[in-house]
PDB file of C-alpha atoms in Angstrom:
ATOM      1  CA  MET A   4      45.381 -97.264 -33.354  1.00  0.00           C
ATOM      2  CA  THR A   5      42.989-100.805 -33.939  1.00  0.00           C
ATOM      3  CA  THR A   6      44.073-103.336 -31.459  1.00  0.00           C
ATOM      4  CA  VAL A   7      44.025-106.871 -32.923  1.00  0.00           C
ATOM      5  CA  THR A   8      43.598-110.126 -30.676  1.00  0.00           C
ATOM      6  CA  ILE A   9      45.150-113.185 -31.345  1.00  0.00           C
ATOM      7  CA  GLN A  10      44.898-116.626 -29.053  1.00  0.00           C
ATOM      8  CA  LEU A  11      48.022-118.689 -29.040  1.00  0.00           C
ATOM      9  CA  PRO A  12      48.951-121.757 -26.761  1.00  0.00           C
ATOM     10  CA  GLU A  13      51.387-120.917 -24.119  1.00  0.00           C
ATOM     11  CA  SER A  14      53.697-123.701 -26.197  1.00  0.00           C
ATOM     12  CA  VAL A  15      53.883-121.510 -29.528  1.00  0.00           C
ATOM     13  CA  PHE A  16      56.396-119.221 -27.281  1.00  0.00           C
ATOM     14  CA  SER A  17      58.251-122.209 -25.596  1.00  0.00           C
ATOM     15  CA  ALA A  18      59.066-123.580 -29.155  1.00  0.00           C
ATOM     16  CA  LEU A  19      59.958-120.065 -30.764  1.00  0.00           C
ATOM     17  CA  ARG A  20      62.278-119.523 -27.823  1.00  0.00           C
ATOM     18  CA  ARG A  21      60.060-116.340 -27.401  1.00  0.00           C
ATOM     19  CA  ALA A  22      59.076-113.817 -25.182  1.00  0.00           C
ATOM     20  CA  PRO A  23      55.407-112.924 -26.460  1.00  0.00           C
ATOM     21  CA  ALA A  24      56.045-109.203 -26.666  1.00  0.00           C
ATOM     22  CA  GLU A  25      59.269-110.373 -28.860  1.00  0.00           C
ATOM     23  CA  PHE A  26      56.852-113.291 -30.839  1.00  0.00           C
ATOM     24  CA  ILE A  27      54.527-110.267 -31.861  1.00  0.00           C
ATOM     25  CA  GLU A  28      57.138-107.942 -33.356  1.00  0.00           C
ATOM     26  CA  GLU A  29      58.838-110.670 -35.317  1.00  0.00           C
ATOM     27  CA  MET A  30      55.442-111.379 -36.694  1.00  0.00           C
ATOM     28  CA  ARG A  31      54.519-108.129 -37.516  1.00  0.00           C
ATOM     29  CA  ILE A  32      57.526-107.705 -39.738  1.00  0.00           C
ATOM     30  CA  GLU A  33      57.541-111.570 -40.475  1.00  0.00           C
ATOM     31  CA  ALA A  34      53.899-110.145 -42.181  1.00  0.00           C
ATOM     32  CA  ALA A  35      54.775-107.029 -43.394  1.00  0.00           C
ATOM     33  CA  THR A  36      57.916-108.635 -45.542  1.00  0.00           C
ATOM     34  CA  GLN A  37      55.943-111.548 -46.872  1.00  0.00           C
ATOM     35  CA  TRP A  38      53.177-108.822 -47.925  1.00  0.00           C
ATOM     36  CA  TYR A  39      55.651-106.583 -49.410  1.00  0.00           C
ATOM     37  CA  ALA A  40      56.871-109.632 -51.450  1.00  0.00           C
ATOM     38  CA  GLN A  41      53.599-110.072 -52.691  1.00  0.00           C
ATOM     39  CA  GLN A  42      53.391-106.745 -54.080  1.00  0.00           C
ATOM     40  CA  ARG A  43      51.014-105.991 -52.029  1.00  0.00           C
ATOM     41  CA  ILE A  44      52.163-103.191 -49.994  1.00  0.00           C
ATOM     42  CA  SER A  45      55.395-100.407 -50.304  1.00  0.00           C
ATOM     43  CA  GLN A  46      58.191-100.219 -48.075  1.00  0.00           C
ATOM     44  CA  GLU A  47      57.112 -97.205 -46.210  1.00  0.00           C
ATOM     45  CA  LYS A  48      53.892 -99.082 -45.570  1.00  0.00           C
ATOM     46  CA  GLY A  49      55.553-102.613 -44.743  1.00  0.00           C
ATOM     47  CA  ALA A  50      57.959-100.435 -41.831  1.00  0.00           C
ATOM     48  CA  GLU A  51      54.937 -98.928 -41.012  1.00  0.00           C
ATOM     49  CA  ILE A  52      53.258-102.251 -40.033  1.00  0.00           C
ATOM     50  CA  SER A  53      56.282-103.430 -38.728  1.00  0.00           C
ATOM     51  CA  GLY A  54      56.771-100.481 -36.339  1.00  0.00           C
ATOM     52  CA  ILE A  55      60.189-100.205 -37.702  1.00  0.00           C
ATOM     53  CA  SER A  56      62.150 -97.318 -39.919  1.00  0.00           C
ATOM     54  CA  ARG A  57      62.450 -97.794 -43.667  1.00  0.00           C
ATOM     55  CA  ALA A  58      65.948 -98.167 -43.442  1.00  0.00           C
ATOM     56  CA  GLU A  59      65.414-100.969 -41.020  1.00  0.00           C
ATOM     57  CA  PHE A  60      62.708-102.717 -43.106  1.00  0.00           C
ATOM     58  CA  ILE A  61      64.708-102.589 -46.342  1.00  0.00           C
ATOM     59  CA  ASN A  62      67.383-105.058 -43.736  1.00  0.00           C
ATOM     60  CA  GLU A  63      64.703-107.036 -42.710  1.00  0.00           C
ATOM     61  CA  LEU A  64      64.145-107.835 -46.547  1.00  0.00           C
ATOM     62  CA  ALA A  65      67.972-108.214 -47.701  1.00  0.00           C
ATOM     63  CA  CYS A  66      67.735-110.609 -44.749  1.00  0.00           C
ATOM     64  CA  ARG A  67      65.016-112.629 -46.264  1.00  0.00           C
ATOM     65  CA  ARG A  68      66.766-112.379 -49.888  1.00  0.00           C
ATOM     66  CA  ILE A  69      63.471-110.408 -50.679  1.00  0.00           C
ATOM     67  CA  PRO A  70      64.541-108.299 -53.619  1.00  0.00           C
ATOM     68  CA  VAL A  71      64.370-104.500 -52.096  1.00  0.00           C
ATOM     69  CA  VAL A  72      63.519-102.799 -55.788  1.00  0.00           C
ATOM     70  CA  GLN A  73      59.803-104.382 -57.243  1.00  0.00           C
ATOM     71  CA  VAL A  74      59.652-103.174 -60.752  1.00  0.00           C
ATOM     72  CA  SER A  75      57.296-105.028 -63.648  1.00  0.00           C
ATOM     73  CA  PHE A  76      57.718-106.158 -66.984  1.00  0.00           C
ATOM     74  CA  GLU A  77      55.783-102.909 -68.089  1.00  0.00           C
ATOM     75  CA  GLU A  78      57.667-100.717 -65.970  1.00  0.00           C
ATOM     76  CA  LEU A  79      61.285-102.263 -67.157  1.00  0.00           C
ATOM     77  CA  MET A  80      60.440-102.150 -70.877  1.00  0.00           C
ATOM     78  CA  GLU A  81      59.554 -98.232 -70.334  1.00  0.00           C
ATOM     79  CA  GLU A  82      62.319 -97.192 -68.199  1.00  0.00           C
ATOM     80  CA  VAL A  83      64.261 -99.146 -71.357  1.00  0.00           C
ATOM     81  CA  ARG A  84      62.228 -96.921 -74.220  1.00  0.00           C
ATOM     82  CA  ARG A  85      62.978 -93.227 -71.808  1.00  0.00           C
ATOM     83  CA  ASP A  86      66.400 -94.463 -72.250  1.00  0.00           C
ATOM     84  CA  ASP A  87      66.549 -94.815 -76.154  1.00  0.00           C
TER      85      ASP A  87
END
């Protein structure tokens, strides 16, 4: 596993009312949910980045009102054509 070091001012933790470990956990989830919303990663990869289960990741998406299922217009039209 790769370790990434980020230097932040101490005031960040008090402003967010988070201990450093909680901040890192939250930052991983926030990054992964945003990348998922941008369709850059899958749910599986998002859960892996977040350090949580896929079910927990889906719950995090729902809490942030990020659509859990991502279907492009083309995929939707293909599905409609198959059902005809």
